[in-house]
XYZ file of C-alpha atoms in Angstrom:
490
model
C -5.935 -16.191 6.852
C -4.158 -18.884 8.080
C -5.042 -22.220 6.743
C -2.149 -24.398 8.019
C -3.399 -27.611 8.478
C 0.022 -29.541 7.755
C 2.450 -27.593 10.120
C 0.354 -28.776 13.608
C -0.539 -32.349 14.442
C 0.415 -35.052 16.379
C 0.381 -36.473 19.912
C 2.941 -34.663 22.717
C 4.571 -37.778 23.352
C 5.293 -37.633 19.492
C 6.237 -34.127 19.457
C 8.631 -33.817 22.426
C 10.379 -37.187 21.285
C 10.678 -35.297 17.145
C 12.105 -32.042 19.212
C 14.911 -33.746 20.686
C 15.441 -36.346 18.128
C 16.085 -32.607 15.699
C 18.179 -31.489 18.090
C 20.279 -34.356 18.856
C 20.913 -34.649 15.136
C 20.989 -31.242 13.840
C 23.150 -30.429 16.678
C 25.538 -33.141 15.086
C 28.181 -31.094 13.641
C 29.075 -33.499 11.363
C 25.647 -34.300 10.451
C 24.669 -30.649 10.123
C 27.895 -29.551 7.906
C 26.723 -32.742 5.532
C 23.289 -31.344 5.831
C 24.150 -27.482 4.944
C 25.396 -27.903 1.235
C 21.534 -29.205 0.767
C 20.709 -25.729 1.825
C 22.722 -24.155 -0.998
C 21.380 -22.492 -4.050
C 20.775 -25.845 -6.841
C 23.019 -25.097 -9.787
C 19.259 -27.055 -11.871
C 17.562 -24.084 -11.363
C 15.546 -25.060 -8.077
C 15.347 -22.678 -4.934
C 18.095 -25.245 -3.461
C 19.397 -28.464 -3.229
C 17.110 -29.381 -1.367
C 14.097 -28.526 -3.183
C 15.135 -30.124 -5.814
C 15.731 -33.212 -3.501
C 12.027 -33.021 -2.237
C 11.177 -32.570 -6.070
C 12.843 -35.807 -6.575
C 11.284 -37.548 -4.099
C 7.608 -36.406 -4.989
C 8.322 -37.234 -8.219
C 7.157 -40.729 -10.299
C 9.698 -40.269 -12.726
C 12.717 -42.370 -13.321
C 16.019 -41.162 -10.864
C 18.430 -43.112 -13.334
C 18.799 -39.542 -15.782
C 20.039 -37.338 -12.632
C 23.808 -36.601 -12.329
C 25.867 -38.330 -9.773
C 26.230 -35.485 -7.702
C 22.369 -35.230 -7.554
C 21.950 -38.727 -6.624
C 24.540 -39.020 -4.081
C 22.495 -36.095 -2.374
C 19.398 -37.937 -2.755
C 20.347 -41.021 -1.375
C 22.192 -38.938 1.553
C 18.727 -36.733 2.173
C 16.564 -40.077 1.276
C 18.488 -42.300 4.294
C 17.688 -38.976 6.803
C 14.257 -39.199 6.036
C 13.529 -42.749 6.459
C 15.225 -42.459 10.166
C 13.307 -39.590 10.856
C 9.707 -41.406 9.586
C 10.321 -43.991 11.751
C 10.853 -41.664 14.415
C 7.891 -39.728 13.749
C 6.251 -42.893 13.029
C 4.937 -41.720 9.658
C 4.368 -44.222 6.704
C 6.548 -43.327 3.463
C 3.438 -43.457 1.841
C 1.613 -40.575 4.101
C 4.576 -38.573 3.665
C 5.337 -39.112 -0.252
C 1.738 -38.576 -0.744
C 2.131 -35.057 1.418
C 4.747 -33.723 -0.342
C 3.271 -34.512 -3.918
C 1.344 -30.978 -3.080
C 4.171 -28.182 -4.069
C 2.864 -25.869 -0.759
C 3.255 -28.838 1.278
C 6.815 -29.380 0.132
C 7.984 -25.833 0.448
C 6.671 -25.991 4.017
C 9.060 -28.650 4.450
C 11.732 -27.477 2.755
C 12.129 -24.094 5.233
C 11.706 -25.896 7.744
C 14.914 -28.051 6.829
C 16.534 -25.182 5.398
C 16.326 -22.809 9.138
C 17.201 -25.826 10.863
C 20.133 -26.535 8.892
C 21.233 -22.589 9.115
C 20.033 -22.015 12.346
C 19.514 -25.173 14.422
C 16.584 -25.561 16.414
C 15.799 -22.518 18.626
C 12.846 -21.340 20.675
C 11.182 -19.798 19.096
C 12.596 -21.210 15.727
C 14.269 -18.914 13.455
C 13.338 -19.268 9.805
C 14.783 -18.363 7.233
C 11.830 -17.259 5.168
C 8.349 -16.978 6.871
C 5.624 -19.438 6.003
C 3.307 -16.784 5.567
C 3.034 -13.255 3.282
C -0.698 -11.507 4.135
C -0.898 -8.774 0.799
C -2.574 -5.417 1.518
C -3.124 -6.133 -2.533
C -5.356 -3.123 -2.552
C -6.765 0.036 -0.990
C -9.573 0.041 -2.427
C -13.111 -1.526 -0.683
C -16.748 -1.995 -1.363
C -17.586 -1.732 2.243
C -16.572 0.665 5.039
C -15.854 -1.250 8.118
C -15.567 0.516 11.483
C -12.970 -1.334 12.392
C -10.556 -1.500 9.405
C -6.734 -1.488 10.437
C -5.938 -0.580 6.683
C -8.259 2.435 7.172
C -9.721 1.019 3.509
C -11.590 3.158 1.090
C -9.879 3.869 -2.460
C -7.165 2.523 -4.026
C -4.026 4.487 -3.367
C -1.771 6.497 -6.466
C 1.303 4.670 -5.731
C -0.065 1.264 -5.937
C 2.360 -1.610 -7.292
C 1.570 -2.045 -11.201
C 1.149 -5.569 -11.976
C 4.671 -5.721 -13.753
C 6.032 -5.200 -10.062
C 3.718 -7.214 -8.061
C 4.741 -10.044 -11.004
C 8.634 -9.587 -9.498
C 6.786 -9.863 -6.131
C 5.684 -13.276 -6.703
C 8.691 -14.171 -8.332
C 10.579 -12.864 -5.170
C 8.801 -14.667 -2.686
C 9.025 -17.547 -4.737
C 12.782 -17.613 -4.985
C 12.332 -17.398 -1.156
C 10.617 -20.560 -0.823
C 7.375 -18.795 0.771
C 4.357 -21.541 0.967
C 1.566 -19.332 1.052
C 0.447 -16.023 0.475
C -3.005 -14.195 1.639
C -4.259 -11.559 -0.156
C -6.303 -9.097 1.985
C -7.161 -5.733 1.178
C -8.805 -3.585 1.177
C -10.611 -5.446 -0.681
C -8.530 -7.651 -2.912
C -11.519 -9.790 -5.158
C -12.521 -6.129 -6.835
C -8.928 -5.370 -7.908
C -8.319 -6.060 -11.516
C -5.098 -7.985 -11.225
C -6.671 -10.565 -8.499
C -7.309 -13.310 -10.798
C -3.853 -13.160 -12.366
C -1.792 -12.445 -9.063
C -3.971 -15.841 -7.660
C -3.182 -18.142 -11.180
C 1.005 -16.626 -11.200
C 1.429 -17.531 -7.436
C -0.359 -20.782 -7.547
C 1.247 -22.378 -11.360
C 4.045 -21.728 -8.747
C 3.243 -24.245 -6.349
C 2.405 -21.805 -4.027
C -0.803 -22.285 -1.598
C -2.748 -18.889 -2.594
C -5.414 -17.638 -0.035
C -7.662 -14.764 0.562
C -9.461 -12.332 2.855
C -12.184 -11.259 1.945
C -15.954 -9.514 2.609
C -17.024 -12.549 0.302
C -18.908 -10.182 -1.816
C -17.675 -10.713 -5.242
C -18.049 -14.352 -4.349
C -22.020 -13.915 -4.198
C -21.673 -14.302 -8.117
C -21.209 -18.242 -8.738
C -19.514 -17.064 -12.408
C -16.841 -15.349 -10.295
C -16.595 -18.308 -7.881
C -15.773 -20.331 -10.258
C -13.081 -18.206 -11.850
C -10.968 -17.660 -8.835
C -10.570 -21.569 -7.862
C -10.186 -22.219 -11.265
C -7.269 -19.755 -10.767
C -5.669 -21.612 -7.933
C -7.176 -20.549 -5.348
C -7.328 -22.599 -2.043
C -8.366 -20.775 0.733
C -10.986 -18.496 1.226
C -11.580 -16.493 4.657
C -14.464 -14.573 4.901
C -15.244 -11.910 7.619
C -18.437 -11.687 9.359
C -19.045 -9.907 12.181
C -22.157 -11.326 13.833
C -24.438 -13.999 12.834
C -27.406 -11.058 13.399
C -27.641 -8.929 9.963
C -28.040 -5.800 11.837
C -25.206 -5.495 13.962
C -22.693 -6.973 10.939
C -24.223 -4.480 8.471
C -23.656 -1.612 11.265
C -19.994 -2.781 11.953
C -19.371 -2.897 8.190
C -21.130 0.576 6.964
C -23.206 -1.102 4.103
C -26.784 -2.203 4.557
C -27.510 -5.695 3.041
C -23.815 -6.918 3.278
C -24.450 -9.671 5.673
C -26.878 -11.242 3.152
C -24.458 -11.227 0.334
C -21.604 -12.155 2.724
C -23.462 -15.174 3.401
C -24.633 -16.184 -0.307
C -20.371 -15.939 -1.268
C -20.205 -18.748 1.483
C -22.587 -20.890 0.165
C -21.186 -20.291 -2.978
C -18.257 -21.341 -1.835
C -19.142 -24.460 0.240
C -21.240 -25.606 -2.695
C -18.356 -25.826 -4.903
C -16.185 -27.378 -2.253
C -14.225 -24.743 -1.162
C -12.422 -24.522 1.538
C -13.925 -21.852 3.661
C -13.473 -20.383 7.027
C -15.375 -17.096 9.123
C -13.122 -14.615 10.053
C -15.042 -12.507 13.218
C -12.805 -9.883 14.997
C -14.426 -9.519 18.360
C -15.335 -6.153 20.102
C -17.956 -5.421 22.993
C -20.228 -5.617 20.419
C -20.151 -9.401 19.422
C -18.012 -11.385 21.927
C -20.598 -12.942 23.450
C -21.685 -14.557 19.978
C -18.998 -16.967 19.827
C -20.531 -20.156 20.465
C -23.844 -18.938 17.889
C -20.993 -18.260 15.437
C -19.111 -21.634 15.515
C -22.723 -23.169 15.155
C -23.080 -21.158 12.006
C -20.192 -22.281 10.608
C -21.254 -25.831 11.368
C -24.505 -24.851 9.410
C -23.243 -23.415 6.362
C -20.608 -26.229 6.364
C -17.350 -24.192 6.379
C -14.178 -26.014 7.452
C -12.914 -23.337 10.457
C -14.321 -20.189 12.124
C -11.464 -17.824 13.512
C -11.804 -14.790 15.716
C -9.531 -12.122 15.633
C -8.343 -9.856 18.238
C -9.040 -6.207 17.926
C -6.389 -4.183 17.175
C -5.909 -0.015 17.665
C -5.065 0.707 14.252
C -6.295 2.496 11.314
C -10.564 3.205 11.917
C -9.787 0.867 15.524
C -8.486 3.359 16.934
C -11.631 5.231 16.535
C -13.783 2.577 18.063
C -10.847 1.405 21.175
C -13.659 1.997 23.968
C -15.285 -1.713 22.178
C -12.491 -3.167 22.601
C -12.329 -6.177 25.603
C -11.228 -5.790 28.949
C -8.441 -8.813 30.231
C -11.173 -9.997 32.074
C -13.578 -10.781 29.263
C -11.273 -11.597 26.229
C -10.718 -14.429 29.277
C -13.524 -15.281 29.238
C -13.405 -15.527 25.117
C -10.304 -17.654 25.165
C -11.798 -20.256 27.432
C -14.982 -20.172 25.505
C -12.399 -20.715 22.205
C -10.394 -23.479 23.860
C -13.929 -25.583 24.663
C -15.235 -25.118 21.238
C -12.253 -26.032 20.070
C -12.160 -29.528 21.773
C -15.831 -30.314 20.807
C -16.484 -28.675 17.382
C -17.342 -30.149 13.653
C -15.347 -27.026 12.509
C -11.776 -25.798 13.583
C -11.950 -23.331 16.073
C -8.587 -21.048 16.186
C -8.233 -17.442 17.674
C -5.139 -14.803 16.952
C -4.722 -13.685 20.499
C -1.390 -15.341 21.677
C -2.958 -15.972 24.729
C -5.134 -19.115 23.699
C -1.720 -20.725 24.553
C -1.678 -20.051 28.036
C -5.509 -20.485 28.827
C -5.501 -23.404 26.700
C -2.439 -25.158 29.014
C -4.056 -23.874 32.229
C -7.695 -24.931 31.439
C -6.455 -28.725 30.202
C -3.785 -29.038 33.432
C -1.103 -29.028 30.872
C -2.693 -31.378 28.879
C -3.574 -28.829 25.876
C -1.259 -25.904 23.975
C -3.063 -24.556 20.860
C -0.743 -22.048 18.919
C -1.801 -19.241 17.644
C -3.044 -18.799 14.547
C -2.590 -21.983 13.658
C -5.374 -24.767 13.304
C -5.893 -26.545 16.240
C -5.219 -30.866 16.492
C -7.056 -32.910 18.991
C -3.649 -34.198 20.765
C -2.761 -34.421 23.844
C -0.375 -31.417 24.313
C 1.354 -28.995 21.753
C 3.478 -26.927 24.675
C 7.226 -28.226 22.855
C 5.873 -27.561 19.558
C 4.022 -24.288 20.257
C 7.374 -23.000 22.456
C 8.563 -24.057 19.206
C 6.124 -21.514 16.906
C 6.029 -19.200 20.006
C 3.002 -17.154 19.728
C 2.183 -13.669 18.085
C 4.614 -14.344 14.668
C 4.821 -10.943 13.550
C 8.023 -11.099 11.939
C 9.056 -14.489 12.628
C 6.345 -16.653 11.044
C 4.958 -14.168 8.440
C 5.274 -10.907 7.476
C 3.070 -7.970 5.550
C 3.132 -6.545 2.111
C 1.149 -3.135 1.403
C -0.271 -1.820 -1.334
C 2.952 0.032 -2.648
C 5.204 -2.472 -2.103
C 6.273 -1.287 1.595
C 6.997 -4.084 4.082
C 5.776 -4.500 7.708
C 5.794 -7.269 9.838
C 2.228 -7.769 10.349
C -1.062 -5.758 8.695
C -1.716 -4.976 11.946
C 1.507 -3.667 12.775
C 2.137 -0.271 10.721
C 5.771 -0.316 10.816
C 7.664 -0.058 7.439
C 10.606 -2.015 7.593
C 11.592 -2.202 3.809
C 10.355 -1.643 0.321
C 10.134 -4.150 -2.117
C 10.843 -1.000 -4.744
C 14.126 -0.493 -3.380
C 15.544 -4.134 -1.710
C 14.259 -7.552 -2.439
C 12.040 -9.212 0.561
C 14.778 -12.122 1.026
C 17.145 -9.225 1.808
C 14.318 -6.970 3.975
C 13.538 -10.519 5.907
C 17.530 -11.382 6.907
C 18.516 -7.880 7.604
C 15.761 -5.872 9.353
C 16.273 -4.623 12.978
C 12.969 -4.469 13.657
C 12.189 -7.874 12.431
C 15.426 -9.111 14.364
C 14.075 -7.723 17.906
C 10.280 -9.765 17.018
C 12.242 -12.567 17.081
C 13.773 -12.780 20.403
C 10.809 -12.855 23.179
C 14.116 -12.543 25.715
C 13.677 -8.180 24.739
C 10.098 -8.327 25.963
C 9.050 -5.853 28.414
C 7.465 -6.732 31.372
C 5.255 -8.026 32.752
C 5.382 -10.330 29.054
C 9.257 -10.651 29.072
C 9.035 -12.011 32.581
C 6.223 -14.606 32.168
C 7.037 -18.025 32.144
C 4.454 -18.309 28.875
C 6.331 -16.307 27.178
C 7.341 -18.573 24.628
C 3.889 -19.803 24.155
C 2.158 -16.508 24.037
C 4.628 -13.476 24.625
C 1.564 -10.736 23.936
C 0.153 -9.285 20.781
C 3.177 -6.955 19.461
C 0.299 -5.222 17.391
C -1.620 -4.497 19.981
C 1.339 -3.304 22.178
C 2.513 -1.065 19.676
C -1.511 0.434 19.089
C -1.740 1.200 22.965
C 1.819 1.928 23.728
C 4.037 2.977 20.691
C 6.008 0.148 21.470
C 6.530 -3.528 19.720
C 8.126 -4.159 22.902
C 5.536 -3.460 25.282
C 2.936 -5.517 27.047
C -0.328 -6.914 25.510
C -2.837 -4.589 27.644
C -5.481 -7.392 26.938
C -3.536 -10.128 29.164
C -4.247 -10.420 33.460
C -1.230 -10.683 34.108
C -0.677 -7.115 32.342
C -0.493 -3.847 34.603
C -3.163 -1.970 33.555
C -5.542 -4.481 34.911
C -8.938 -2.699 36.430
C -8.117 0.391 34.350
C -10.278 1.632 31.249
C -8.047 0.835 28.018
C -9.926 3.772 26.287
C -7.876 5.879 29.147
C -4.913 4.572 28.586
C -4.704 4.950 24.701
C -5.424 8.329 25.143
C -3.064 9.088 28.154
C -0.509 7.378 25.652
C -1.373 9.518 22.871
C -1.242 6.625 20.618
């Protein structure tokens, strides 16, 4: 659900030395105050000045029609980028022919944009998140025991498609790069197909997460990345039929699962295997990432278990510390030796992943993981779990939350737009400083790199601010989670 290749890369050396280099010059006054007006609204009709800037600079056509004040900002943005290139040590040509993709350039572009508002802070505020995941439906063609949208039929007050239209233009205006669309089950909703084509003739990269059911027909294949689309996840659960079938509710849906992925593959899609792990499959990792060598994806993730929705019916599968341990450091080693990217969304993959290499290794969450040397500056930079910092949710009726695995309505996109929901919520404000964490997270000196799962803290505890119960270093450590759900009353 995650597919961002562009954001994490590089060798530490490289990383620490473009950390302090930002600071040093965003933390310029003068250079910042020149650098702020590029952050303002662009009177051409672009997000900001600064889009249209990037625009410009992506662009083969002749600069000589622009107005002054446009080219004076050029040249002004144009002389910061060549210093920081040869900082970075980046070719123009690598990075003109990165930007030339629209999602690449409105990665950028917030990037620029929060450092220019904010400066560079740990983690970094943004000022929109990269990343939207859309409950776009309710409805589903399977019945998975562990659904956290507790998915069956669609819902009355679903968004029509004239509002989820203003949705897209919304995020758009707030310079989001990607969207997911998850579900339910988004492929069998009517309005997929046109929701994918609106966001992407927008430059946006549009994703999915899916069963891969619908993709088992070629013909429908075919029409959604003729659409725009760009990323496919598919969940599966196990690579044995059975037990996925079981864990899904529908006999047969492993087979068809599988045929969407080859589908997919064969029309050079880019594909990954989503597997949220539970007693029942966590020793199936390593068979997993050799499946998704064989059917020739491009990543296999695996998702931590969350209380929520039909999980909470199921929390005595969930791990102990002990063995989503062991997980993580079987995650890290794939990682390092894998044809496929390997990538977990337990916040602690940081942590093991620094211990295990002697400091040598970070890999951020959700995010793909780079052979480098060391990603601790730039993942203290990300700073694990990114419920409402890095993304945010969007449910079937237009309410907000900051994660799909985090029920907690913050806004709706009926009442306030999402650039106001995403600057003024108090909830979303206390995600974004790890300093409120309780302990034993807020006192852990990888706190910055990992800091917990807020969704899971919130599923056991009632409490965004609580500890990750699926970390050693939490309390609960040698006591049955199943217990403590229930002595919670969660």
């Amino acid at each position: 659900m995650y597919p961002y290749r562009y954001f994490v890369y590089g060798e530490m050396s490289l990383e620490v030395d473009v950390l302090r280099f930002t600071r040093r010059l965003i933390g310029n006054s003068f250079i910042r105050n020149v650098l702020r007006r590029l952050a303002d609204e662009d009177p051409h009709g672009y997000r900001s000045r600064l889009d249209h800037i990037l625009s410009m600079l992506a662009s083969d056509a002749s600069l000589h029609s622009r107005s002054l004040e446009c080219m004076i900002e050029y040249r002004l943005f144009n002389s910061f980028i060549e210093l920081a290139l040869r900082r970075m040590k980046i070719s123009r040509m690598e990075f003109e022919a990165g930007i030339k993709d629209p999602s690449i350039r409105r990665g950028i572009e917030l990037v620029f944009r929060s450092l220019i508002l904010y400066g560079v802070t740990v983690p970094q505020k943004l000022c929109s998140p990269f990343l939207i995941v859309w409950n776009f439906t309710n409805a589903c063609n399977l019945r998975c025991k562990h659904c956290y949208q507790n998915a069956s039929k669609p819902l009355p007050s679903e968004l029509t498609l004239k509002e989820k239209l203003d949705i897209i233009n919304q995020l758009d205006r707030a310079g989001v790069p990607l969207i997911a669309l998850s579900g339910g089950e988004p492929t069998i909703h009517p309005d997929f197909l046109k929701i994918v084509e609106e966001g992407s003739r927008r430059g946006i990269y549009m994703a999915v997460a899916t069963n891969g059911i619908r993709f088992s027909s070629i013909e429908f294949t075919e029409k959604a990345l003729k659409a725009g689309l760009k990323y496919v996840e598919v969940s599966l659960d196990s690579i044995s039929p059975e037990i996925h079938d079981e864990i899904r509710g529908v006999k047969g849906a492993w087979e068809t699962t599988i045929q969407g992925v080859r589908n997919l593959v064969k029309m050079n899609a880019s594909v990954g295997l989503a597997m949220t792990v539970t007693k029942l499959n966590y020793r199936e990792v390593e068979d997993m990432v050799k499946l998704g060598e064989e059917l020739g994806v491009k990543r296999v993730i695996f998702f931590n278990f969350i209380p929520t929705g039909r999980g909470r019916d199921i929390v005595k599968l969930d791990l102990t510390p002990v063995e989503r341990e062991e997980l993580l450091r079987k995650v890290y080693e794939l990682a390092r030796k894998s044809r496929v990217q390997v990538a977990s969304t337990a916040p602690q993959l940081a942590r093991v992943s620094w211990q295990m290499s002697s400091g040598g290794d970070c890999l951020p969450t959700h995010f793909t993981p780079p052979h480098s040397q060391s990603l601790r500056a730039l993942a203290e930079f990300i700073g694990g779990c990114g419920a409402g910092r890095i993304y945010a949710a969007i449910q079937p009726d237009g309410k907000v939350t900051p994660c799909v695995f985090l029920p907690i309505i913050v806004g709706d996109l009926r009442v306030n737009s999402f650039q106001e929901i995403w600057s003024s919520s108090p909830v979303l404000r206390k995600l974004r400083y790890k300093e409120l964490l309780k302990k034993p997270c807020g006192e852990c000196p990888y706190r910055y790199v990992c800091g917990g799962c807020r969704a899971r803290a919130y599923g056991y505890f009632n409490d965004f601010l609580a500890p990750d119960p699926g970390c050693l270093r939490g309390e609960i450590v040698g006591k049955s989670l199943e217990h403590v759900i229930i002595q919670k009353g969660s």
